[in-house]
PDB file of C-alpha atoms and ligand atoms in Angstrom:
ATOM      1  CA  MET A   1       2.585  14.686   1.363  1.00 97.00           C
ATOM      2  CA  ASN A   2       4.289  15.060  -1.937  1.00 98.00           C
ATOM      3  CA  TYR A   3       4.851  12.008  -4.006  1.00 98.00           C
ATOM      4  CA  HIS A   4       7.537  11.967  -6.817  1.00 98.00           C
ATOM      5  CA  VAL A   5       7.390   8.767  -8.981  1.00 98.00           C
ATOM      6  CA  LEU A   6      10.418   8.084 -11.314  1.00 98.00           C
ATOM      7  CA  THR A   7       9.021   5.956 -14.079  1.00 98.00           C
ATOM      8  CA  LEU A   8       9.117   5.165 -17.802  1.00 98.00           C
ATOM      9  CA  PHE A   9       5.261   5.274 -17.891  1.00 98.00           C
ATOM     10  CA  PRO A  10       4.102   8.569 -16.322  1.00 98.00           C
ATOM     11  CA  ASP A  11       0.662   8.434 -17.800  1.00 98.00           C
ATOM     12  CA  MET A  12      -0.030   5.145 -15.986  1.00 97.00           C
ATOM     13  CA  ILE A  13       0.719   6.848 -12.688  1.00 98.00           C
ATOM     14  CA  GLN A  14      -1.173  10.011 -13.307  1.00 96.00           C
ATOM     15  CA  ASP A  15      -4.258   8.251 -14.719  1.00 96.00           C
ATOM     16  CA  GLY A  16      -4.222   5.446 -11.993  1.00 96.00           C
ATOM     17  CA  LEU A  17      -4.339   7.949  -9.131  1.00 96.00           C
ATOM     18  CA  ASN A  18      -6.635  10.794  -9.971  1.00 93.00           C
ATOM     19  CA  THR A  19      -9.955   9.365  -9.131  1.00 93.00           C
ATOM     20  CA  SER A  20     -11.919   8.796  -5.878  1.00 93.00           C
ATOM     21  CA  ILE A  21     -10.459   9.515  -2.466  1.00 94.00           C
ATOM     22  CA  ILE A  22      -6.933  10.030  -3.576  1.00 95.00           C
ATOM     23  CA  GLY A  23      -8.030  12.246  -6.555  1.00 95.00           C
ATOM     24  CA  ARG A  24     -10.053  14.340  -4.223  1.00 95.00           C
ATOM     25  CA  ALA A  25      -7.152  14.747  -1.754  1.00 97.00           C
ATOM     26  CA  MET A  26      -4.998  15.943  -4.593  1.00 96.00           C
ATOM     27  CA  ALA A  27      -7.559  18.398  -5.774  1.00 96.00           C
ATOM     28  CA  LYS A  28      -7.760  19.812  -2.144  1.00 96.00           C
ATOM     29  CA  GLY A  29      -3.888  20.051  -2.064  1.00 97.00           C
ATOM     30  CA  ILE A  30      -3.548  17.620   0.831  1.00 97.00           C
ATOM     31  CA  LEU A  31      -1.410  15.400  -1.563  1.00 98.00           C
ATOM     32  CA  SER A  32       0.518  16.203  -4.660  1.00 98.00           C
ATOM     33  CA  LEU A  33       1.837  13.755  -7.233  1.00 98.00           C
ATOM     34  CA  GLU A  34       4.552  14.256  -9.782  1.00 98.00           C
ATOM     35  CA  ALA A  35       5.397  11.537 -12.306  1.00 98.00           C
ATOM     36  CA  VAL A  36       8.891  12.135 -13.625  1.00 98.00           C
ATOM     37  CA  ASN A  37       9.596  10.512 -16.990  1.00 98.00           C
ATOM     38  CA  ILE A  38      13.115   8.907 -16.659  1.00 98.00           C
ATOM     39  CA  ARG A  39      13.303   8.932 -20.414  1.00 97.00           C
ATOM     40  CA  ASP A  40      13.475  12.735 -20.278  1.00 97.00           C
ATOM     41  CA  TYR A  41      16.912  12.252 -18.695  1.00 97.00           C
ATOM     42  CA  ALA A  42      18.349  10.041 -21.285  1.00 97.00           C
ATOM     43  CA  PHE A  43      20.612  12.376 -23.201  1.00 85.00           C
ATOM     44  CA  ASN A  44      21.124  10.290 -26.220  1.00 87.00           C
ATOM     45  CA  LYS A  45      19.759  10.336 -29.827  1.00 87.00           C
ATOM     46  CA  HIS A  46      16.924   7.857 -29.318  1.00 90.00           C
ATOM     47  CA  GLN A  47      16.246   8.532 -25.572  1.00 92.00           C
ATOM     48  CA  LYS A  48      17.362   5.114 -24.890  1.00 95.00           C
ATOM     49  CA  VAL A  49      17.307   4.145 -21.066  1.00 97.00           C
ATOM     50  CA  ASP A  50      18.178   0.382 -21.198  1.00 97.00           C
ATOM     51  CA  ASP A  51      20.858  -1.823 -22.301  1.00 96.00           C
ATOM     52  CA  TYR A  52      21.980  -5.555 -22.335  1.00 97.00           C
ATOM     53  CA  PRO A  53      23.137  -6.941 -19.026  1.00 96.00           C
ATOM     54  CA  TYR A  54      26.877  -7.465 -18.581  1.00 97.00           C
ATOM     55  CA  GLY A  55      27.581 -11.222 -18.291  1.00 97.00           C
ATOM     56  CA  GLY A  56      24.738 -12.062 -20.623  1.00 97.00           C
ATOM     57  CA  GLY A  57      21.243 -13.388 -19.882  1.00 95.00           C
ATOM     58  CA  ALA A  58      17.747 -12.581 -20.817  1.00 94.00           C
ATOM     59  CA  GLY A  59      16.106  -9.118 -21.078  1.00 95.00           C
ATOM     60  CA  MET A  60      17.305  -5.470 -20.683  1.00 97.00           C
ATOM     61  CA  VAL A  61      18.542  -3.554 -17.748  1.00 98.00           C
ATOM     62  CA  MET A  62      17.559   0.177 -16.998  1.00 98.00           C
ATOM     63  CA  GLN A  63      20.847   2.179 -17.042  1.00 98.00           C
ATOM     64  CA  ALA A  64      22.070   4.096 -14.044  1.00 98.00           C
ATOM     65  CA  GLU A  65      22.620   7.594 -15.380  1.00 97.00           C
ATOM     66  CA  PRO A  66      19.112   8.560 -16.538  1.00 98.00           C
ATOM     67  CA  VAL A  67      17.725   7.244 -13.173  1.00 98.00           C
ATOM     68  CA  TYR A  68      20.319   9.272 -11.275  1.00 98.00           C
ATOM     69  CA  LEU A  69      19.667  12.418 -13.259  1.00 98.00           C
ATOM     70  CA  ALA A  70      15.900  12.199 -12.736  1.00 98.00           C
ATOM     71  CA  TYR A  71      16.408  11.755  -8.950  1.00 98.00           C
ATOM     72  CA  GLU A  72      18.827  14.698  -8.802  1.00 98.00           C
ATOM     73  CA  ALA A  73      16.211  16.904 -10.681  1.00 98.00           C
ATOM     74  CA  VAL A  74      13.675  16.058  -7.993  1.00 98.00           C
ATOM     75  CA  CYS A  75      16.173  16.744  -5.120  1.00 98.00           C
ATOM     76  CA  GLN A  76      17.114  20.049  -6.634  1.00 98.00           C
ATOM     77  CA  LYS A  77      13.517  21.018  -7.202  1.00 98.00           C
ATOM     78  CA  ILE A  78      12.457  20.418  -3.540  1.00 98.00           C
ATOM     79  CA  GLN A  79      15.928  21.426  -2.061  1.00 98.00           C
ATOM     80  CA  GLY A  80      16.082  18.101  -0.133  1.00 98.00           C
ATOM     81  CA  LYS A  81      16.942  14.471  -0.151  1.00 98.00           C
ATOM     82  CA  PRO A  82      13.787  12.418   0.754  1.00 98.00           C
ATOM     83  CA  ARG A  83      13.587   8.791   1.224  1.00 98.00           C
ATOM     84  CA  VAL A  84      13.803   6.797  -2.040  1.00 99.00           C
ATOM     85  CA  ILE A  85      11.591   3.671  -2.267  1.00 99.00           C
ATOM     86  CA  TYR A  86      12.660   1.198  -4.851  1.00 98.00           C
ATOM     87  CA  LEU A  87       9.808  -1.136  -5.784  1.00 98.00           C
ATOM     88  CA  THR A  88      11.246  -4.622  -6.060  1.00 98.00           C
ATOM     89  CA  PRO A  89      10.224  -8.200  -5.496  1.00 98.00           C
ATOM     90  CA  GLN A  90      13.401  -8.489  -3.412  1.00 98.00           C
ATOM     91  CA  GLY A  91      12.319  -5.857  -0.913  1.00 98.00           C
ATOM     92  CA  ARG A  92      10.689  -5.962   2.493  1.00 98.00           C
ATOM     93  CA  VAL A  93       7.039  -6.906   2.070  1.00 98.00           C
ATOM     94  CA  PHE A  94       4.664  -3.928   2.361  1.00 98.00           C
ATOM     95  CA  ASN A  95       2.235  -3.780   5.212  1.00 96.00           C
ATOM     96  CA  GLN A  96      -0.066  -1.342   7.120  1.00 95.00           C
ATOM     97  CA  ASP A  97       2.622  -0.371   9.664  1.00 95.00           C
ATOM     98  CA  MET A  98       4.937   0.613   6.921  1.00 97.00           C
ATOM     99  CA  ALA A  99       2.116   2.585   5.311  1.00 97.00           C
ATOM    100  CA  ARG A 100       1.694   4.431   8.624  1.00 95.00           C
ATOM    101  CA  GLU A 101       5.458   5.165   8.944  1.00 97.00           C
ATOM    102  CA  PHE A 102       5.899   6.456   5.393  1.00 98.00           C
ATOM    103  CA  ALA A 103       2.804   8.660   5.839  1.00 97.00           C
ATOM    104  CA  MET A 104       4.773  10.756   8.346  1.00 97.00           C
ATOM    105  CA  GLU A 105       7.259  11.979   5.550  1.00 98.00           C
ATOM    106  CA  GLU A 106       6.691  15.129   3.738  1.00 98.00           C
ATOM    107  CA  ASP A 107       8.194  14.014   0.406  1.00 98.00           C
ATOM    108  CA  LEU A 108       8.669  10.484  -0.955  1.00 98.00           C
ATOM    109  CA  ILE A 109      10.293   9.304  -4.128  1.00 99.00           C
ATOM    110  CA  PHE A 110       9.305   6.038  -5.698  1.00 99.00           C
ATOM    111  CA  LEU A 111      11.535   4.426  -8.221  1.00 98.00           C
ATOM    112  CA  CYS A 112       9.883   2.045 -10.616  1.00 98.00           C
ATOM    113  CA  GLY A 113      11.875  -0.460 -12.306  1.00 98.00           C
ATOM    114  CA  HIS A 114      11.027  -2.211 -15.733  1.00 96.00           C
ATOM    115  CA  TYR A 115      12.476  -4.984 -17.822  1.00 95.00           C
ATOM    116  CA  GLU A 116      15.005  -7.033 -15.750  1.00 96.00           C
ATOM    117  CA  GLY A 117      15.330  -4.154 -13.283  1.00 96.00           C
ATOM    118  CA  ILE A 118      17.861  -1.318 -12.692  1.00 98.00           C
ATOM    119  CA  ASP A 119      21.651  -1.115 -12.703  1.00 98.00           C
ATOM    120  CA  GLU A 120      22.644  -2.030  -9.031  1.00 98.00           C
ATOM    121  CA  ARG A 121      25.135   0.898  -8.804  1.00 98.00           C
ATOM    122  CA  VAL A 122      22.472   3.588  -8.921  1.00 98.00           C
ATOM    123  CA  LEU A 123      20.329   1.694  -6.428  1.00 98.00           C
ATOM    124  CA  GLU A 124      23.300   1.598  -4.068  1.00 98.00           C
ATOM    125  CA  GLU A 125      23.624   5.345  -4.316  1.00 98.00           C
ATOM    126  CA  ILE A 126      20.172   6.649  -4.003  1.00 98.00           C
ATOM    127  CA  VAL A 127      17.798   4.010  -2.569  1.00 98.00           C
ATOM    128  CA  THR A 128      16.910   4.153   1.163  1.00 98.00           C
ATOM    129  CA  ASP A 129      14.083   1.466   1.229  1.00 98.00           C
ATOM    130  CA  GLN A 130      13.487  -1.533  -0.939  1.00 98.00           C
ATOM    131  CA  VAL A 131       9.888  -2.620  -0.846  1.00 98.00           C
ATOM    132  CA  SER A 132       7.888  -5.424  -2.468  1.00 98.00           C
ATOM    133  CA  ILE A 133       4.173  -5.673  -2.616  1.00 98.00           C
ATOM    134  CA  GLY A 134       4.201  -9.537  -2.445  1.00 98.00           C
ATOM    135  CA  ASP A 135       5.916 -12.676  -3.551  1.00 98.00           C
ATOM    136  CA  TYR A 136       5.234 -12.578  -7.198  1.00 98.00           C
ATOM    137  CA  VAL A 137       6.976 -10.759 -10.041  1.00 98.00           C
ATOM    138  CA  LEU A 138       5.238  -7.963 -11.960  1.00 98.00           C
ATOM    139  CA  THR A 139       6.122  -6.273 -15.204  1.00 97.00           C
ATOM    140  CA  GLY A 140       7.099  -2.987 -13.604  1.00 98.00           C
ATOM    141  CA  GLY A 141       7.138  -0.972 -10.412  1.00 98.00           C
ATOM    142  CA  GLU A 142       4.223   1.323 -11.430  1.00 98.00           C
ATOM    143  CA  LEU A 143       1.423  -0.831 -10.049  1.00 98.00           C
ATOM    144  CA  PRO A 144       3.293  -1.500  -6.829  1.00 98.00           C
ATOM    145  CA  SER A 145       3.953   2.275  -6.317  1.00 98.00           C
ATOM    146  CA  MET A 146       0.304   3.010  -6.864  1.00 98.00           C
ATOM    147  CA  VAL A 147      -0.661   0.431  -4.381  1.00 98.00           C
ATOM    148  CA  MET A 148       1.693   1.974  -1.845  1.00 98.00           C
ATOM    149  CA  ILE A 149       0.633   5.473  -2.566  1.00 98.00           C
ATOM    150  CA  ASP A 150      -3.031   4.551  -2.028  1.00 97.00           C
ATOM    151  CA  ALA A 151      -2.357   2.819   1.234  1.00 97.00           C
ATOM    152  CA  ILE A 152      -0.036   5.588   2.562  1.00 98.00           C
ATOM    153  CA  SER A 153      -2.391   8.399   1.537  1.00 97.00           C
ATOM    154  CA  ARG A 154      -5.146   6.904   3.674  1.00 96.00           C
ATOM    155  CA  MET A 155      -2.928   7.501   6.696  1.00 95.00           C
ATOM    156  CA  VAL A 156      -2.186  11.123   5.877  1.00 96.00           C
ATOM    157  CA  PRO A 157      -4.388  13.436   8.126  1.00 94.00           C
ATOM    158  CA  GLY A 158      -7.283  14.933   6.140  1.00 95.00           C
ATOM    159  CA  VAL A 159      -7.368  12.425   3.241  1.00 96.00           C
ATOM    160  CA  LEU A 160     -10.132  10.403   4.711  1.00 94.00           C
ATOM    161  CA  SER A 161     -13.326  12.113   5.916  1.00 86.00           C
ATOM    162  CA  ASN A 162     -14.614  11.221   9.380  1.00 72.00           C
ATOM    163  CA  GLU A 163     -17.117   8.748   7.816  1.00 62.00           C
ATOM    164  CA  GLU A 164     -14.279   7.040   6.069  1.00 66.00           C
ATOM    165  CA  SER A 165     -12.013   6.959   9.014  1.00 70.00           C
ATOM    166  CA  GLY A 166      -9.283   4.310   8.893  1.00 67.00           C
ATOM    167  CA  GLN A 167      -9.168   3.714  12.689  1.00 68.00           C
ATOM    168  CA  THR A 168     -11.209   0.641  12.800  1.00 74.00           C
ATOM    169  CA  GLU A 169     -10.118  -0.896   9.595  1.00 83.00           C
ATOM    170  CA  SER A 170      -8.447  -4.231   9.076  1.00 85.00           C
ATOM    171  CA  PHE A 171      -4.977  -4.494  10.650  1.00 88.00           C
ATOM    172  CA  ALA A 172      -5.773  -1.867  13.352  1.00 83.00           C
ATOM    173  CA  GLY A 173      -4.349  -3.623  16.445  1.00 89.00           C
ATOM    174  CA  ASN A 174      -3.636  -6.661  14.219  1.00 92.00           C
ATOM    175  CA  LEU A 175      -7.232  -7.653  13.762  1.00 95.00           C
ATOM    176  CA  LEU A 176      -9.381  -7.859  10.619  1.00 95.00           C
ATOM    177  CA  GLU A 177     -12.456  -5.699  10.409  1.00 94.00           C
ATOM    178  CA  TYR A 178     -15.838  -7.130  11.504  1.00 95.00           C
ATOM    179  CA  PRO A 179     -18.436  -7.948   8.597  1.00 96.00           C
ATOM    180  CA  GLN A 180     -20.416  -5.130   7.313  1.00 96.00           C
ATOM    181  CA  TYR A 181     -24.160  -4.961   6.198  1.00 98.00           C
ATOM    182  CA  SER A 182     -26.423  -2.416   4.545  1.00 97.00           C
ATOM    183  CA  ARG A 183     -29.984  -2.161   3.398  1.00 96.00           C
ATOM    184  CA  PRO A 184     -32.124  -4.216   2.793  1.00 98.00           C
ATOM    185  CA  GLU A 185     -32.591  -5.983   6.131  1.00 97.00           C
ATOM    186  CA  GLU A 186     -33.160  -9.278   4.261  1.00 98.00           C
ATOM    187  CA  TRP A 187     -31.474 -10.290   0.927  1.00 98.00           C
ATOM    188  CA  HIS A 188     -31.723 -13.749  -0.579  1.00 98.00           C
ATOM    189  CA  GLY A 189     -33.248 -15.010   2.626  1.00 98.00           C
ATOM    190  CA  LYS A 190     -30.228 -13.871   4.581  1.00 98.00           C
ATOM    191  CA  LYS A 191     -30.986 -11.533   7.503  1.00 98.00           C
ATOM    192  CA  VAL A 192     -28.791  -8.819   8.984  1.00 98.00           C
ATOM    193  CA  PRO A 193     -27.637  -9.891  12.447  1.00 98.00           C
ATOM    194  CA  PRO A 194     -30.331  -8.526  14.769  1.00 98.00           C
ATOM    195  CA  VAL A 195     -27.875  -6.825  17.187  1.00 98.00           C
ATOM    196  CA  LEU A 196     -27.047  -4.344  14.420  1.00 98.00           C
ATOM    197  CA  LEU A 197     -30.753  -3.251  14.285  1.00 98.00           C
ATOM    198  CA  SER A 198     -31.148  -3.028  18.018  1.00 97.00           C
ATOM    199  CA  GLY A 199     -29.767   0.557  18.430  1.00 97.00           C
ATOM    200  CA  HIS A 200     -27.830  -0.638  21.464  1.00 98.00           C
ATOM    201  CA  HIS A 201     -24.498   0.988  20.956  1.00 98.00           C
ATOM    202  CA  ALA A 202     -22.507  -1.026  23.541  1.00 98.00           C
ATOM    203  CA  ASN A 203     -23.908  -4.425  22.273  1.00 98.00           C
ATOM    204  CA  VAL A 204     -23.040  -3.436  18.683  1.00 97.00           C
ATOM    205  CA  GLU A 205     -19.526  -2.574  19.696  1.00 97.00           C
ATOM    206  CA  LYS A 206     -19.227  -5.897  21.656  1.00 97.00           C
ATOM    207  CA  TRP A 207     -20.440  -7.913  18.689  1.00 97.00           C
ATOM    208  CA  ARG A 208     -18.181  -6.155  16.331  1.00 96.00           C
ATOM    209  CA  ARG A 209     -15.133  -6.742  18.470  1.00 96.00           C
ATOM    210  CA  GLU A 210     -16.029 -10.355  18.766  1.00 97.00           C
ATOM    211  CA  GLN A 211     -16.515 -10.743  15.126  1.00 97.00           C
ATOM    212  CA  SER A 212     -13.153  -9.058  14.473  1.00 96.00           C
ATOM    213  CA  ILE A 213     -11.462 -11.557  16.773  1.00 97.00           C
ATOM    214  CA  LEU A 214     -13.238 -14.557  15.295  1.00 96.00           C
ATOM    215  CA  ARG A 215     -12.489 -13.499  11.669  1.00 96.00           C
ATOM    216  CA  THR A 216      -8.812 -12.987  12.455  1.00 96.00           C
ATOM    217  CA  ALA A 217      -8.587 -16.403  14.000  1.00 96.00           C
ATOM    218  CA  MET A 218     -10.297 -18.035  11.077  1.00 95.00           C
ATOM    219  CA  TYR A 219      -8.697 -16.141   8.124  1.00 96.00           C
ATOM    220  CA  ARG A 220      -5.466 -14.809   9.472  1.00 96.00           C
ATOM    221  CA  PRO A 221      -4.338 -16.745  12.666  1.00 95.00           C
ATOM    222  CA  ASP A 222      -0.820 -15.353  12.007  1.00 94.00           C
ATOM    223  CA  LEU A 223      -2.020 -11.855  12.919  1.00 94.00           C
ATOM    224  CA  LEU A 224      -3.647 -12.995  16.099  1.00 93.00           C
ATOM    225  CA  GLU A 225      -0.263 -13.736  17.826  1.00 90.00           C
ATOM    226  CA  GLU A 226       0.373  -9.967  17.846  1.00 91.00           C
ATOM    227  CA  ALA A 227      -3.091  -8.809  18.520  1.00 94.00           C
ATOM    228  CA  ASP A 228      -4.056  -7.034  21.675  1.00 90.00           C
ATOM    229  CA  ILE A 229      -6.755  -9.255  23.066  1.00 94.00           C
ATOM    230  CA  SER A 230      -7.674  -9.991  26.756  1.00 94.00           C
ATOM    231  CA  GLU A 231      -7.678 -13.345  28.583  1.00 94.00           C
ATOM    232  CA  LYS A 232     -11.473 -13.194  28.614  1.00 95.00           C
ATOM    233  CA  GLU A 233     -11.604 -12.672  24.846  1.00 95.00           C
ATOM    234  CA  LYS A 234      -9.258 -15.554  24.347  1.00 94.00           C
ATOM    235  CA  ALA A 235     -11.456 -17.841  26.412  1.00 94.00           C
ATOM    236  CA  TRP A 236     -14.463 -16.512  24.328  1.00 94.00           C
ATOM    237  CA  LEU A 237     -12.585 -17.246  21.138  1.00 95.00           C
ATOM    238  CA  SER A 238     -11.644 -20.888  21.908  1.00 93.00           C
ATOM    239  CA  GLN A 239     -15.238 -21.578  22.888  1.00 93.00           C
ATOM    240  CA  ASN A 240     -16.508 -20.071  19.653  1.00 93.00           C
ATOM    241  CA  LEU A 241     -13.922 -21.641  17.337  1.00 90.00           C
ATOM    242  CA  LYS A 242     -14.926 -24.969  18.808  1.00 83.00           C
ATOM    243  CA  LEU A 243     -18.507 -24.157  18.033  1.00 78.00           C
ATOM    244  CA  GLU A 244     -17.550 -23.206  14.432  1.00 77.00           C
ATOM    245  CA  GLY A 245     -15.598 -26.380  14.062  1.00 76.00           C
ATOM    246  CA  ASP A 246     -18.660 -28.482  15.282  1.00 77.00           C
ATOM    247  CA  SER A 247     -21.176 -26.819  12.948  1.00 71.00           C
TER     248      SER A 247
HETATM  249  N1  SAM B 301      14.594  -9.408 -12.484  1.00 56.69           N
HETATM  250  C1  SAM B 301      13.961  -8.928 -11.246  1.00 56.69           C
HETATM  251  C2  SAM B 301      14.068 -10.014 -10.232  1.00 56.69           C
HETATM  252  O1  SAM B 301      14.067 -11.199 -10.529  1.00 56.69           O
HETATM  253  O2  SAM B 301      14.132  -9.661  -9.047  1.00 56.69           O
HETATM  254  C3  SAM B 301      12.548  -8.641 -11.492  1.00 56.69           C
HETATM  255  C4  SAM B 301      12.374  -7.499 -12.430  1.00 56.69           C
HETATM  256  S1  SAM B 301      10.598  -7.106 -12.717  1.00 56.69           S
HETATM  257  C5  SAM B 301      10.222  -7.999 -14.198  1.00 56.69           C
HETATM  258  C6  SAM B 301      10.565  -5.416 -13.241  1.00 56.69           C
HETATM  259  C7  SAM B 301      10.329  -4.399 -12.194  1.00 56.69           C
HETATM  260  O3  SAM B 301       8.999  -4.640 -11.603  1.00 56.69           O
HETATM  261  C8  SAM B 301      11.127  -4.410 -10.937  1.00 56.69           C
HETATM  262  O4  SAM B 301      12.373  -3.706 -11.147  1.00 56.69           O
HETATM  263  C9  SAM B 301      10.277  -3.728  -9.916  1.00 56.69           C
HETATM  264  O5  SAM B 301      10.400  -2.371  -9.969  1.00 56.69           O
HETATM  265  C10 SAM B 301       8.971  -4.183 -10.349  1.00 56.69           C
HETATM  266  N2  SAM B 301       8.331  -5.286  -9.582  1.00 56.69           N
HETATM  267  C11 SAM B 301       8.073  -6.518  -9.977  1.00 56.69           C
HETATM  268  N3  SAM B 301       7.445  -7.292  -9.069  1.00 56.69           N
HETATM  269  C12 SAM B 301       7.333  -6.516  -7.979  1.00 56.69           C
HETATM  270  C13 SAM B 301       6.793  -6.786  -6.650  1.00 56.69           C
HETATM  271  N4  SAM B 301       6.367  -7.914  -6.190  1.00 56.69           N
HETATM  272  N5  SAM B 301       6.909  -5.664  -5.804  1.00 56.69           N
HETATM  273  C14 SAM B 301       7.387  -4.429  -6.062  1.00 56.69           C
HETATM  274  N6  SAM B 301       7.900  -4.241  -7.378  1.00 56.69           N
HETATM  275  C15 SAM B 301       7.903  -5.222  -8.233  1.00 56.69           C
END
């Protein structure tokens, strides 16, 4: 997977992604990351990339031409036209299914806006996907693109080691993950659930599955509607939700 990020702040992208699991995958060559400075494609005296909005109003707008030239430079370099993701609060809200889908691409271009955004005409010409990371407005598209790159990379084969496998994580099968515990067995008077110390693999799996279902029902009931759970598990859940409500 090769990421190409078109940005006015390339250092932010490079510095933000070169540590931990993603940094290790880049060092191994499983992922590559190129932060392209849009300003390098502003062919005017002061490398100016923004201007006032037509029609008036607050703020500045990133101009079409430098963005287009930066995009063309990437396409020429890789000899292709990959999907172009424009980070925008107006886009489809990012989720795990989208991360899985984007992870199947070989190259992805992320376009980061700043100020009031980018001239609509270049967006119409090059953008294939408009994606938001949530219903709030950030200063720029750099943090959202890093969020997306992190989540997508976890789905790229070889990025996570076996121990870090993403198979049972939250949102797999539309369920949240079960609670996790580590040593010591007792902390601040709170004990680790005994089943986890039993060494009985099937019972541990059963408990984890039940906890996933219970958690999802309590914290994210919206997910549960799409979750793959049996009639028996539904009956178990309504019983246990009643118990939680009574306690
Ligand atoms: N004027 C724009 C609007 O109201 O839709 C917001 C512009 S915002 C201040 C500047 C840039 O930050 C956007 O072009 C986009 O790239 C990025 N951005 C802000 N919030 C975002 C979000 N929730 N998800 C993805 N990108 C976001």
